[in-house]
Coordinates of C-alpha atoms and ligand atoms in Angstrom, one line a residue:
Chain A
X1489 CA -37.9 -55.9 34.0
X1490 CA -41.6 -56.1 34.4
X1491 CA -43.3 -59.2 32.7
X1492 CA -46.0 -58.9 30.0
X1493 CA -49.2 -60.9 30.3
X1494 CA -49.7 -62.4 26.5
X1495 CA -53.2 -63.9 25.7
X1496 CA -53.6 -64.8 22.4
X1497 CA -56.1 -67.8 20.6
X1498 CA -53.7 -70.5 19.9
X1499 CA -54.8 -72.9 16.9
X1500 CA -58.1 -72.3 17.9
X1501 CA -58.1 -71.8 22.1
X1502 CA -57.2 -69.3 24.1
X1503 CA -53.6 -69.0 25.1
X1504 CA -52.7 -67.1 28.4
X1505 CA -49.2 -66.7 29.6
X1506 CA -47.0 -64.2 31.6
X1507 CA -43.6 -63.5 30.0
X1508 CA -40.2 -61.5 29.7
X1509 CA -41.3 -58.9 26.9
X1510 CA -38.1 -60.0 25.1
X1511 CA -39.7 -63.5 24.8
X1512 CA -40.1 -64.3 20.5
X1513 CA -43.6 -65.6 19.6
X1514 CA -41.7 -68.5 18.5
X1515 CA -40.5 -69.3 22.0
X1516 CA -44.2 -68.9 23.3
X1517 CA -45.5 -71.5 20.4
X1518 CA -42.4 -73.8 20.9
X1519 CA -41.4 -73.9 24.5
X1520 CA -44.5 -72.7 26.2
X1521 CA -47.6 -73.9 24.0
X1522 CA -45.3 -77.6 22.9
X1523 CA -46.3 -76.9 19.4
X1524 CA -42.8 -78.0 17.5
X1525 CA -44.1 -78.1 14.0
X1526 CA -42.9 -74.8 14.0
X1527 CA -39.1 -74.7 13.4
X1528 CA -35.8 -72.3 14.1
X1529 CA -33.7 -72.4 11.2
X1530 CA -31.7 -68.9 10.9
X1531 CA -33.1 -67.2 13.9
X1532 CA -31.9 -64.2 11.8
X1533 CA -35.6 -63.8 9.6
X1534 CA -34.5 -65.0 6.2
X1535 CA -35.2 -68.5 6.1
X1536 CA -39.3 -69.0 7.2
X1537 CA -38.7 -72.4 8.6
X1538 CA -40.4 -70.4 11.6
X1539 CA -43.6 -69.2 9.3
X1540 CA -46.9 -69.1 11.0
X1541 CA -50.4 -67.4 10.6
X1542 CA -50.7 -64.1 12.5
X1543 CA -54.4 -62.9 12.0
X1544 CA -54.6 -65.2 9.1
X1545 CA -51.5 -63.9 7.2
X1546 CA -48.2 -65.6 7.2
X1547 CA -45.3 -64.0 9.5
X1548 CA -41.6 -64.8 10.7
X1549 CA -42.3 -66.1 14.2
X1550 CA -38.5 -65.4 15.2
X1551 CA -38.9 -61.6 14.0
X1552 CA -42.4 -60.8 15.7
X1553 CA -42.7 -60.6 19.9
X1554 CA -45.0 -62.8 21.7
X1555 CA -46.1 -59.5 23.0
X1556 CA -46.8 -58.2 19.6
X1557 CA -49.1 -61.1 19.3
X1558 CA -51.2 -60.8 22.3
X1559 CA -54.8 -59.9 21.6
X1560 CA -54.7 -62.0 18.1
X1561 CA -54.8 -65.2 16.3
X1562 CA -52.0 -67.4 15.8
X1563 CA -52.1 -70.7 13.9
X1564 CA -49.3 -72.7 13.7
X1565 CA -49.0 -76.1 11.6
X1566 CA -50.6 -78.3 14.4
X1567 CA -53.9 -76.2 14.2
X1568 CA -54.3 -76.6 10.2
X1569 CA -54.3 -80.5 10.4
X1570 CA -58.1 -81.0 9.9
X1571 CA -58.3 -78.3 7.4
X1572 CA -59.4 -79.9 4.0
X1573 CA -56.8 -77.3 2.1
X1574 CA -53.8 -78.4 4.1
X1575 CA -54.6 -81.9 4.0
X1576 CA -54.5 -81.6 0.3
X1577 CA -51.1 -79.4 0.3
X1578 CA -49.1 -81.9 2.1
X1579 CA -50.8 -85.1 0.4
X1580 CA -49.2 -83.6 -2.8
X1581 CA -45.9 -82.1 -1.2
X1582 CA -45.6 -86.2 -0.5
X1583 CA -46.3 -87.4 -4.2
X1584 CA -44.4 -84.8 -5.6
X1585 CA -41.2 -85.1 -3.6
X1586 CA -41.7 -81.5 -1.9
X1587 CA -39.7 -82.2 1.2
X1588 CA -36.3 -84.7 1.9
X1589 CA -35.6 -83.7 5.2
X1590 CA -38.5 -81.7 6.3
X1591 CA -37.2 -79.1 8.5
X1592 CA -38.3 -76.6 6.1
X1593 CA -41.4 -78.1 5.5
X1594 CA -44.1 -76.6 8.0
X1595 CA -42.9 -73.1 6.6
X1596 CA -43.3 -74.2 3.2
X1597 CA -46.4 -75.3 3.9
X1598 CA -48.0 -72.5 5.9
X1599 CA -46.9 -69.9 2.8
X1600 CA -48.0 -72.1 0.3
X1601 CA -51.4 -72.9 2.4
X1602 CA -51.9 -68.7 2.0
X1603 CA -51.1 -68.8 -1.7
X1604 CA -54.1 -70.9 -2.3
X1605 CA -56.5 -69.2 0.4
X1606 CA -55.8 -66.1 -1.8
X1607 CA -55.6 -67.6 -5.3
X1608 CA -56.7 -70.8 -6.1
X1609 CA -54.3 -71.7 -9.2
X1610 CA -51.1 -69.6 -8.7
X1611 CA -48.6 -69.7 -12.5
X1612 CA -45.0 -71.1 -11.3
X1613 CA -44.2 -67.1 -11.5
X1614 CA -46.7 -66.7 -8.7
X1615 CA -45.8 -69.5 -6.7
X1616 CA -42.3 -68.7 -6.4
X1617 CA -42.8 -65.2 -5.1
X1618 CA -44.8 -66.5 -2.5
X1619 CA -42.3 -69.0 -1.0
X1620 CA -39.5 -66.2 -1.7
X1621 CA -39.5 -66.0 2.2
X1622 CA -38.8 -69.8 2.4
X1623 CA -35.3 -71.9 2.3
X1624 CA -35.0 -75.0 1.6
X1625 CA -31.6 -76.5 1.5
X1626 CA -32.5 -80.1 -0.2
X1627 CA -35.1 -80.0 -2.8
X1628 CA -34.2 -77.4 -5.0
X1629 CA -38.1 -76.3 -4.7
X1630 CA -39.0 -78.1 -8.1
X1631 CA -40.7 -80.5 -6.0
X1632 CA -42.9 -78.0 -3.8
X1633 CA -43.6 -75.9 -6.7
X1634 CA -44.9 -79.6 -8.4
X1635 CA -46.6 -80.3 -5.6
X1636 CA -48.5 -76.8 -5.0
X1637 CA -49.0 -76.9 -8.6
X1638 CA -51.1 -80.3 -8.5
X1639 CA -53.8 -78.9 -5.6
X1640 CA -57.2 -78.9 -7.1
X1641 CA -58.8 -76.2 -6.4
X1642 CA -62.3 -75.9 -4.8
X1643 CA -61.2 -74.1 -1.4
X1644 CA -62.9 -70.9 0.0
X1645 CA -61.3 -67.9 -0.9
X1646 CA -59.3 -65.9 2.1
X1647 CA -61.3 -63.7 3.6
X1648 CA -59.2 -60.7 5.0
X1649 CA -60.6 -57.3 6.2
X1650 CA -59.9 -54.5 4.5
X1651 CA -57.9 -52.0 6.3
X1652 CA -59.8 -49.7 8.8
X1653 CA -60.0 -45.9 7.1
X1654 CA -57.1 -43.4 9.0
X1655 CA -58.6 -41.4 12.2
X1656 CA -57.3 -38.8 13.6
X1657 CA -56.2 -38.9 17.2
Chain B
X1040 CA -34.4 -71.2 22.1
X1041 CA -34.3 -68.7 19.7
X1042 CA -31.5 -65.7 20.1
X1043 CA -33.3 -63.4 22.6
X1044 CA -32.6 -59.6 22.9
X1045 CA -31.6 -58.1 25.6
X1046 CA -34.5 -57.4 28.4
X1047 CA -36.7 -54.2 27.7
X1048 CA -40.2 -53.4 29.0
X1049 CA -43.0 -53.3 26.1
X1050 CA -46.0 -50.7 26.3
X1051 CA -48.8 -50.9 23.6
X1052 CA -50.3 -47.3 23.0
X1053 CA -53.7 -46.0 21.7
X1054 CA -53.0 -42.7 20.7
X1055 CA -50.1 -40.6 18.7
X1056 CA -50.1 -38.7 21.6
X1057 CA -49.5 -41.2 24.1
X1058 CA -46.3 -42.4 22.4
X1059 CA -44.8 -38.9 22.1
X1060 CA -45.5 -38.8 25.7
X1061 CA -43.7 -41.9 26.5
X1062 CA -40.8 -41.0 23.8
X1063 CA -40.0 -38.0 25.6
X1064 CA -39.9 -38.9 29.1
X1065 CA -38.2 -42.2 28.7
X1066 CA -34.8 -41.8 27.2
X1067 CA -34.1 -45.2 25.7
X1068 CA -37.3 -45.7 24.5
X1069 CA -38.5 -46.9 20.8
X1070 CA -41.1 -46.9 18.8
X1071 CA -41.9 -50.3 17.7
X1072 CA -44.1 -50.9 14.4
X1073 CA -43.8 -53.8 12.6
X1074 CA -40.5 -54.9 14.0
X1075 CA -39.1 -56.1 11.1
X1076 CA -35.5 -54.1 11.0
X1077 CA -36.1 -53.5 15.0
X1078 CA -36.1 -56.9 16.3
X1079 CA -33.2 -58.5 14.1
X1080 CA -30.9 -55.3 15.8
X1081 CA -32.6 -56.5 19.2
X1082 CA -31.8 -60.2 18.7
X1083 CA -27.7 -59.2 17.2
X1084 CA -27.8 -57.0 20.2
X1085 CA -26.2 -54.2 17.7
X1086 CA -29.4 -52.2 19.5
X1087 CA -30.4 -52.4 22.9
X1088 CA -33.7 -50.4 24.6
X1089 CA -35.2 -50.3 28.1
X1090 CA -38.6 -49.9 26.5
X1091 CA -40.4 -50.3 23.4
X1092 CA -43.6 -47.9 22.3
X1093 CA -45.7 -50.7 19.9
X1094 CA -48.0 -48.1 17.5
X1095 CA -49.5 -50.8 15.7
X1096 CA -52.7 -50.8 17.6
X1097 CA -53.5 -47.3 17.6
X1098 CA -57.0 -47.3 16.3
X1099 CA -56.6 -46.0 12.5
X1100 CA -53.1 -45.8 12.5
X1101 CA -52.8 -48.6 10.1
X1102 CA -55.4 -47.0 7.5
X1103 CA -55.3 -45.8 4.1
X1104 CA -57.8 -43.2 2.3
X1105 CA -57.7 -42.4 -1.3
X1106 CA -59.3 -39.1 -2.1
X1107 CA -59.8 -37.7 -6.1
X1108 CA -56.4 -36.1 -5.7
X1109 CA -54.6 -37.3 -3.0
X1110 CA -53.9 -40.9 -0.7
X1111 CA -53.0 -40.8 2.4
X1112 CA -51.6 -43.9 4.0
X1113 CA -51.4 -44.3 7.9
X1114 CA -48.0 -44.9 9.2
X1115 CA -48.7 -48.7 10.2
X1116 CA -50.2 -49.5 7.0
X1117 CA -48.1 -52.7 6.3
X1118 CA -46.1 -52.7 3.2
X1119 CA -48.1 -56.5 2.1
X1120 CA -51.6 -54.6 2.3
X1121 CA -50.2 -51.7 0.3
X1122 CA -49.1 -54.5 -2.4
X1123 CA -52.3 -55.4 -2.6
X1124 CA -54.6 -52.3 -2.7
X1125 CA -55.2 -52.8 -6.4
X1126 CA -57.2 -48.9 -6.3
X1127 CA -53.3 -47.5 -5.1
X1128 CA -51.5 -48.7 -7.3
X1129 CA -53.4 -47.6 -10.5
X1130 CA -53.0 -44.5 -8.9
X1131 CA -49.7 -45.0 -8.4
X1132 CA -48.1 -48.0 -9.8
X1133 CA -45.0 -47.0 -8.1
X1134 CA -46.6 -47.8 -4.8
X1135 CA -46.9 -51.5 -6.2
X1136 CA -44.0 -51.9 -7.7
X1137 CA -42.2 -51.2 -4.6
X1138 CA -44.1 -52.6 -1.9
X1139 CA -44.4 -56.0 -4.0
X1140 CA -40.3 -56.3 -3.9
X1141 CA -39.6 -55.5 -0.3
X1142 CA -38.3 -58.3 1.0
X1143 CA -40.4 -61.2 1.1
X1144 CA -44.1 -61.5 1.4
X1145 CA -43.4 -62.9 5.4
X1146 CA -41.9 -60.0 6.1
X1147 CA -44.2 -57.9 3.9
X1148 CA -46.9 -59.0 5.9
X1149 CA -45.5 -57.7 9.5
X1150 CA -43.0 -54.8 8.1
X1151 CA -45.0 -51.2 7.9
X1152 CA -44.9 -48.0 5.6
X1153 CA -43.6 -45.6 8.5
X1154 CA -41.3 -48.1 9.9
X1155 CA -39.8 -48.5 6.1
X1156 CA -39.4 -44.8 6.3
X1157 CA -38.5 -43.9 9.9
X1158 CA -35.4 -46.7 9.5
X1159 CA -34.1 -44.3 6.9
X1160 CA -32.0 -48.2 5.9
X1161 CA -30.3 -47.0 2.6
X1162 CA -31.2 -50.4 1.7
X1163 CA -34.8 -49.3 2.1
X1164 CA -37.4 -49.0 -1.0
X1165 CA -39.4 -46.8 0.5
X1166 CA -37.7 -43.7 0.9
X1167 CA -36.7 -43.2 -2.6
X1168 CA -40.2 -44.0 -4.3
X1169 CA -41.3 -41.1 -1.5
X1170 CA -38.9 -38.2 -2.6
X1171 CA -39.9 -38.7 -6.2
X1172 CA -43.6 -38.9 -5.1
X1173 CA -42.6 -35.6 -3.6
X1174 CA -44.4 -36.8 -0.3
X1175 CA -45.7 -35.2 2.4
X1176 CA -45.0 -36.9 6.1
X1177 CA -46.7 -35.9 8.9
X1178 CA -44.3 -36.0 12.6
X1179 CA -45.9 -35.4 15.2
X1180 CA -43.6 -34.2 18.4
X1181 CA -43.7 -32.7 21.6
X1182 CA -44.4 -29.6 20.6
X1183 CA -47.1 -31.1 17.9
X1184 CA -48.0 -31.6 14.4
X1185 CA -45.5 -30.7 11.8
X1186 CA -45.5 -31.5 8.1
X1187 CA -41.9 -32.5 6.2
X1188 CA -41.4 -32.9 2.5
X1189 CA -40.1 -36.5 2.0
X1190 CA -37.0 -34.9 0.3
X1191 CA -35.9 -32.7 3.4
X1192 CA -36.7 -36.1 6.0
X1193 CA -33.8 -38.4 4.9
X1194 CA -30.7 -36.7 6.1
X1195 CA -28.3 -39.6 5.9
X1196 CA -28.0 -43.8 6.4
X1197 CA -30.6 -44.6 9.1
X1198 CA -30.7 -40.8 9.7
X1199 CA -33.8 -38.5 9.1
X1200 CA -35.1 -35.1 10.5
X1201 CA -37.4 -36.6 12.8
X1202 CA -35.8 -36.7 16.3
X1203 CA -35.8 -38.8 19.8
X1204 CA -39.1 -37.7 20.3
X1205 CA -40.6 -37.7 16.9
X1206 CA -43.4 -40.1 15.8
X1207 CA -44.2 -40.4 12.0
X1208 CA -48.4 -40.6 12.0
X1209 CA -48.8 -40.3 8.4
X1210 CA -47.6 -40.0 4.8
X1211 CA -49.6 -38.0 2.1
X1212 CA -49.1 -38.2 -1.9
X1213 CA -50.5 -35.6 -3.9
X1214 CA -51.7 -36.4 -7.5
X1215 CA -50.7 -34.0 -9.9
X1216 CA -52.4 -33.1 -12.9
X1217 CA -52.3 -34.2 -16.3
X1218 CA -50.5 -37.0 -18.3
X1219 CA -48.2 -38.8 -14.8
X1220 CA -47.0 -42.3 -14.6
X1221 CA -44.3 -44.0 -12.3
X1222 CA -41.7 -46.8 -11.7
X1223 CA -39.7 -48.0 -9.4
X1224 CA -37.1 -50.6 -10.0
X1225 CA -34.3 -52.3 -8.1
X1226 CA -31.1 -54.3 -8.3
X1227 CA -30.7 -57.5 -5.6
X1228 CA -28.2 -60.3 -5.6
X1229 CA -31.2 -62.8 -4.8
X1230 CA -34.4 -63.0 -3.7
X1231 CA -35.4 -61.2 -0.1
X1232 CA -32.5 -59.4 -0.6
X1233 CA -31.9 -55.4 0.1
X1234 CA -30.8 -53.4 -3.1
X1235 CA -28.1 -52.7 -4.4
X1236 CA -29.6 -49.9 -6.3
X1237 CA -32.8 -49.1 -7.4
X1238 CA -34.6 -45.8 -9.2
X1239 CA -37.9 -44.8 -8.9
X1240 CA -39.2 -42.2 -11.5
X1241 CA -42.1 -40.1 -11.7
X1242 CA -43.0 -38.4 -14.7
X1243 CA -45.1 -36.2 -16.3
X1244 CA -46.1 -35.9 -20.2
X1245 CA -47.6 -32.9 -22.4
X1246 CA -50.3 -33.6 -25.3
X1247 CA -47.3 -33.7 -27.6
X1248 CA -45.4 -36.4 -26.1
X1249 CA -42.7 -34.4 -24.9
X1250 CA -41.4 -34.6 -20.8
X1251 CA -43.4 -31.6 -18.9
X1252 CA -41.6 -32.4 -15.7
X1253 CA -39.8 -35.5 -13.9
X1254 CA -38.4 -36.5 -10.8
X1255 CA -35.8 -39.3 -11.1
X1256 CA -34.3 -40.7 -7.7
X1257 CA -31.3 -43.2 -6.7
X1258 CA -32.0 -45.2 -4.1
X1259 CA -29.6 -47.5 -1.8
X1260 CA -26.7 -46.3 -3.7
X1261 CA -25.8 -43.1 -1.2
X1262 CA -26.8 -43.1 2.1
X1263 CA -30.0 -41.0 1.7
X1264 CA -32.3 -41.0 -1.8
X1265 CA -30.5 -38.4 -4.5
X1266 CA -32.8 -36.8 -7.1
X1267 CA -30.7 -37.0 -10.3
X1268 CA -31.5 -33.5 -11.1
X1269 CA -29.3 -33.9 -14.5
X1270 CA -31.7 -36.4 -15.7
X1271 CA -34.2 -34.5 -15.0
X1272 CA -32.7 -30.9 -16.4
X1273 CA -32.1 -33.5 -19.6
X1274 CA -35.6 -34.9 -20.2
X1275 CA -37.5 -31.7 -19.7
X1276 CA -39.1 -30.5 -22.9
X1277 CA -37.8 -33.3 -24.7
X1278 CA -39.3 -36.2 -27.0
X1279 CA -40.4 -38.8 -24.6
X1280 CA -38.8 -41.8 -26.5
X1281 CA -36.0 -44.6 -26.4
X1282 CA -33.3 -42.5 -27.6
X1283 CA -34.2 -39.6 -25.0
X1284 CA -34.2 -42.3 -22.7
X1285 CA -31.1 -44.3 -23.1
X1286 CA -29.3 -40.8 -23.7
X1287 CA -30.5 -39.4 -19.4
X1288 CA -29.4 -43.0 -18.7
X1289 CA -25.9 -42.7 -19.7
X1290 CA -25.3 -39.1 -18.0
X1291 CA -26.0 -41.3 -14.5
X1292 CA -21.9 -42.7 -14.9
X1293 CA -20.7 -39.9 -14.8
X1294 CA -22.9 -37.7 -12.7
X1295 CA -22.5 -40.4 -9.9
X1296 CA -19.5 -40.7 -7.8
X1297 CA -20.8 -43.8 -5.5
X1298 CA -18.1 -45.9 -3.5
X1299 CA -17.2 -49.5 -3.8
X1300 CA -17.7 -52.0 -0.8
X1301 CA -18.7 -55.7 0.5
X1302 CA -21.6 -55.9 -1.9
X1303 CA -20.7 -53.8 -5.4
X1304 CA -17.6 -52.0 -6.4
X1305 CA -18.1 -48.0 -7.9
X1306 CA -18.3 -49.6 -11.3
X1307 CA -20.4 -51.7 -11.4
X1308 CA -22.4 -49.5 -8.9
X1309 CA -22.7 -46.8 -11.8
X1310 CA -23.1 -49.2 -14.4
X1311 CA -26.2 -50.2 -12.4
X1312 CA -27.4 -46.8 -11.5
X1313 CA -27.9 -46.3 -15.5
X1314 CA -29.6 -48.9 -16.9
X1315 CA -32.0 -48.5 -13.7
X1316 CA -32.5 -44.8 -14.9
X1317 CA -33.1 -46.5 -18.5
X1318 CA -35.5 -49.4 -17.0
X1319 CA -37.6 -47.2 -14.7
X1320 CA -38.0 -44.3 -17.4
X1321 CA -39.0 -47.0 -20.3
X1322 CA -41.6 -48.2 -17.9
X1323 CA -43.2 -45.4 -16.3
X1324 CA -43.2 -43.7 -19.9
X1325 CA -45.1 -46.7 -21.4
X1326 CA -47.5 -46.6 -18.3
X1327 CA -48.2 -43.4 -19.8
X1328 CA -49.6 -44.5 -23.0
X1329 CA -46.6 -43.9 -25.4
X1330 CA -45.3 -46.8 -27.1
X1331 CA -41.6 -47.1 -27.0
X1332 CA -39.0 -49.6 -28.3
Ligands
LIG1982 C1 -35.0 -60.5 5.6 C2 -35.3 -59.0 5.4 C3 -35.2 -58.4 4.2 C4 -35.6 -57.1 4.0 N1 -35.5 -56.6 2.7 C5 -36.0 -55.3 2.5 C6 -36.0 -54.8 1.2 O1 -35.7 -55.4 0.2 N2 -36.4 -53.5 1.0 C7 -36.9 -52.7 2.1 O2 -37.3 -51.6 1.9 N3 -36.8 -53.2 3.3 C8 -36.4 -54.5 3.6 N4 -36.4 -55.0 4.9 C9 -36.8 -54.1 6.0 C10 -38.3 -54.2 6.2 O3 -39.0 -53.6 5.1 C11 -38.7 -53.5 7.5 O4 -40.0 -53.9 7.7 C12 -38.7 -52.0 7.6 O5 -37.4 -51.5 7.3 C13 -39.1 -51.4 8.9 O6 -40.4 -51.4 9.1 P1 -41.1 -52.0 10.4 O7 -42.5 -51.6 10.5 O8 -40.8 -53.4 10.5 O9 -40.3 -51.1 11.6 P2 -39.6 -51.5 12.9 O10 -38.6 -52.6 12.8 O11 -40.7 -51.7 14.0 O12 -38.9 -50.1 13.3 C14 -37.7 -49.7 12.6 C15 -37.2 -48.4 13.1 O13 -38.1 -47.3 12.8 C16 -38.6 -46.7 14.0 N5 -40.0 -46.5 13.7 C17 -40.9 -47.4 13.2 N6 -42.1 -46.8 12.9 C18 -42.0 -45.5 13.3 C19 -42.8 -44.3 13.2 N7 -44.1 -44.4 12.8 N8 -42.3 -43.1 13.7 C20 -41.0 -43.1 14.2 N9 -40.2 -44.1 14.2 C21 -40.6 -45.3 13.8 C22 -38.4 -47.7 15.1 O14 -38.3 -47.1 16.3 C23 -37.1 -48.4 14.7 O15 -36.0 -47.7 15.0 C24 -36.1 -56.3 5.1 C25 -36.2 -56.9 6.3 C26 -35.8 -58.2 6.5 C27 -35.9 -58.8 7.9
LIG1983 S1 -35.9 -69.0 11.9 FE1 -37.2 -67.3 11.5 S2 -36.7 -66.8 9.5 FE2 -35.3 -68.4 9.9
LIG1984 S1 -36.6 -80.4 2.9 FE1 -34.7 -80.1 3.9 S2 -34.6 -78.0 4.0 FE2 -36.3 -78.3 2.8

């Protein structure tokens, strides 16, 4: 089987690689890029321990080939650690008891990070749509929706391009 | 490591055209959009290919255009964009209704509109909310463009009229004239979950407040999406109001035969079916400006 040459921006740098085409994007970010915030929980797409930012929009990095990512912008947990609104997140998800043993954590984060990028103060309703992607087997969640509930607001709003208009080919 | 499929070659296309091309001459070849039902099947190894065909970066592919009386969405148009294209769903709420409870919003964010409909899954949302739309899809094949009303493409569980060689470009909905409103609702165990049942309804009101027309469709119950025509034979002419309502509802348990397995016996199946029929009816009737109970 032929190999596929993935190059992607990796929290912020360029990423080149040569893989199987089988390879999962969260293989590349694990095993070949060292970045381990990012988990495997199910490895079946229904837990989002595995969550990172595709083109800015959270995804299921064990459901998406590192193929499928090549030519775009991936940002894992490591690569939102000087960013103001993350900082924030996970100084409440400590206070507010959002995590015991952390494995889900990362995920949790990530989704709740988009949350706010898109709406600065989500209702509880509104939060716990948005982490419907996300398990977590110890907290019971009240402590992560606390905690995503206490961020103050004053971030930038997401900025996402709008879809490009249908052409025919 | 996470579970890895089995090895297969992975071509990006640019065109349509090139991915019918590639579809026909390579046997076990697939189209790969979002890869949200394909890659689980990959990983399982229930599925194996020698080469997937990735669409999403055909140039337009993943579009959407709203005309006076039409939209027309692109077949890679991800179901999380279409949840929120605020000017689609006041079109058509049903749109939004359903794209906002597929799955979760992870999975939203990678999963497409044409892959939703190509899977045919009969756990699917998309497919029903498409037959009552009374959709149009556009395939495009070896031998070109052809056009298929959604009600004619779902032949069966994971089974459509689109074959081997068959791409699904685009999907077109047609707004009709006059007083129309829609909903689409759905029975899961828990969140993320595929439905157990679910009804999406489109209907149509005269001045007097009576149903002109309606198009009332099962989903995930049967293996392909079943207009309840005796609901709709019911409603027409009728006084749109609760007792109409609740009164369509009830025929579904006995106009159903459905099958009991793993997830929901017959009975409770049909139990579900109706007050679907009741809840989506209610809603898309009040959409329409009439209060009701
Ligand atoms: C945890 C989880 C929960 C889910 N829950 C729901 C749910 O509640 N409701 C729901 O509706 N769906 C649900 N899904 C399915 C999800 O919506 C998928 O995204 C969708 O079924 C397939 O879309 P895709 O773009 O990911 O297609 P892919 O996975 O890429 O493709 C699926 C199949 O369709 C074919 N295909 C794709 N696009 C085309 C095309 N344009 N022309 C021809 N063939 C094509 C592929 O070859 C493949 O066989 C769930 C998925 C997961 C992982
Ligand atoms: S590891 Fe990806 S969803 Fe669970
Ligand atoms: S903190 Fe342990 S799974 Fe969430």
């Amino acid at each position: 089987m032929k190999k596929v040459k993935v190059e992607l921006k990796l929290n912020g740098k360029q990423f080149k690689t040569e893989v199987e085409a089988r390879t999962l994007l969260v293989d590349l970010v694990r095993e070949l890029a060292d970045q381990t915030a990012t988990h495997i929980g199910c490895d079946t797409s229904n837990c989002g321990a595995c969550t990172v930012l595709l083109d800015g929009r959270p995804v299921k990095s064990c459901t998406v080939l590192a193929a499928q990512a090549g030519g775009r912008d991936v940002k894992t947990l490591e690569g939102l650690s000087e960013d103001p609104l993350m900082k924030k997140l996970k100084d409440q998800f400590l206070d507010k008891h959002g995590l015991q043993c952390g494995f889900c954590t990362s995920g949790m984060l990530i989704s709740s990070y988009s949350l706010l990028r898109k709406k600065q103060k989500p209702d509880e309703l509104e939060i716990r749509e948005s982490l419907s992607g996300n398990i977590c087997r110890c907290t019971g969640y009240g402590g992560i929706v606390d905690a995503i509930k206490s961020v103050q607001p004053g971030i930038e709003k997401e900025r996402v391009a709008p879809a490009p208009e249908i052409q025919r080919n | 490591m996470g579970m890895t499929p089995g090895n297969f070659d992975y071509v990006r296309v640019s065109s349509f055209r090139e991915a019918a091309r590639i579809l026909s001459e390579e046997e076990n070849s697939k189209i790969l959009a979002g890869g949200q039902s394909l890659i689980p099947l990959l990983k399982t190894r229930i599925m194996n290919v020698d080469l997937l065909i990735d669409i999403s970066g055909i140039k337009g592919s993943g579009g959407i255009r709203q005309e006076k009386k039409s939209l027309e969405i692109g077949a890679t148009y991800r179901v999380g964009e279409l949840e929120g294209n605020s000017l689609a769903a006041e079109s058509f709420p049903i749109l939004h209704d359903a794209a906002s409870s597929i799955a979760d919003p992870l999975v939203r964010n990678m999963g497409t509109v044409g892959g939703n409909l190509a899977h045919a899954d009969p756990g699917n949302d998309l497919p029903p909310v498409m037959v009552a739309l009374n959709a149009e899809f556009t395939v495009l094949g070896p031998k070109g463009e052809r056009v298929e009303r959604s009600a004619a493409f779902f032949k069966g569980a994971f089974s459509t009229s689109m074959d081997h060689s068959d791409t699904l470009t685009s999907i077109r909905i047609n707004q009709k004239d006059g007083n129309v409103s829609s909903a689409f609702v759905k029975q899961r165990k828990s969140a993320g979950d595929f439905s157990l049942a679910s009804v999406a309804s489109v209907v149509e009101l005269d001045d007097s407040g009576n149903f002109k027309d309606s198009r009332t469709v099962l989903g995930s119950v049967f293996p392909a999406p079943m207009i309840l025509e005796g609901v709709d034979a019911y409603l027409k002419g009728k006084k749109a109001n609760s007792e109409t309502i609740k009164k369509a509802a009830s025929l579904v348990r006995t106009q159903i035969n459905p099958e009991s397995d793993f997830f929901a016996s017959a009975d409770y199946r049909r139990h579900v079916s109706s007050l679907l029929v009741n809840n989506a009816l209610t809603t898309a009737v009040r959409r329409s400006g009439v209060n009701i109970a």
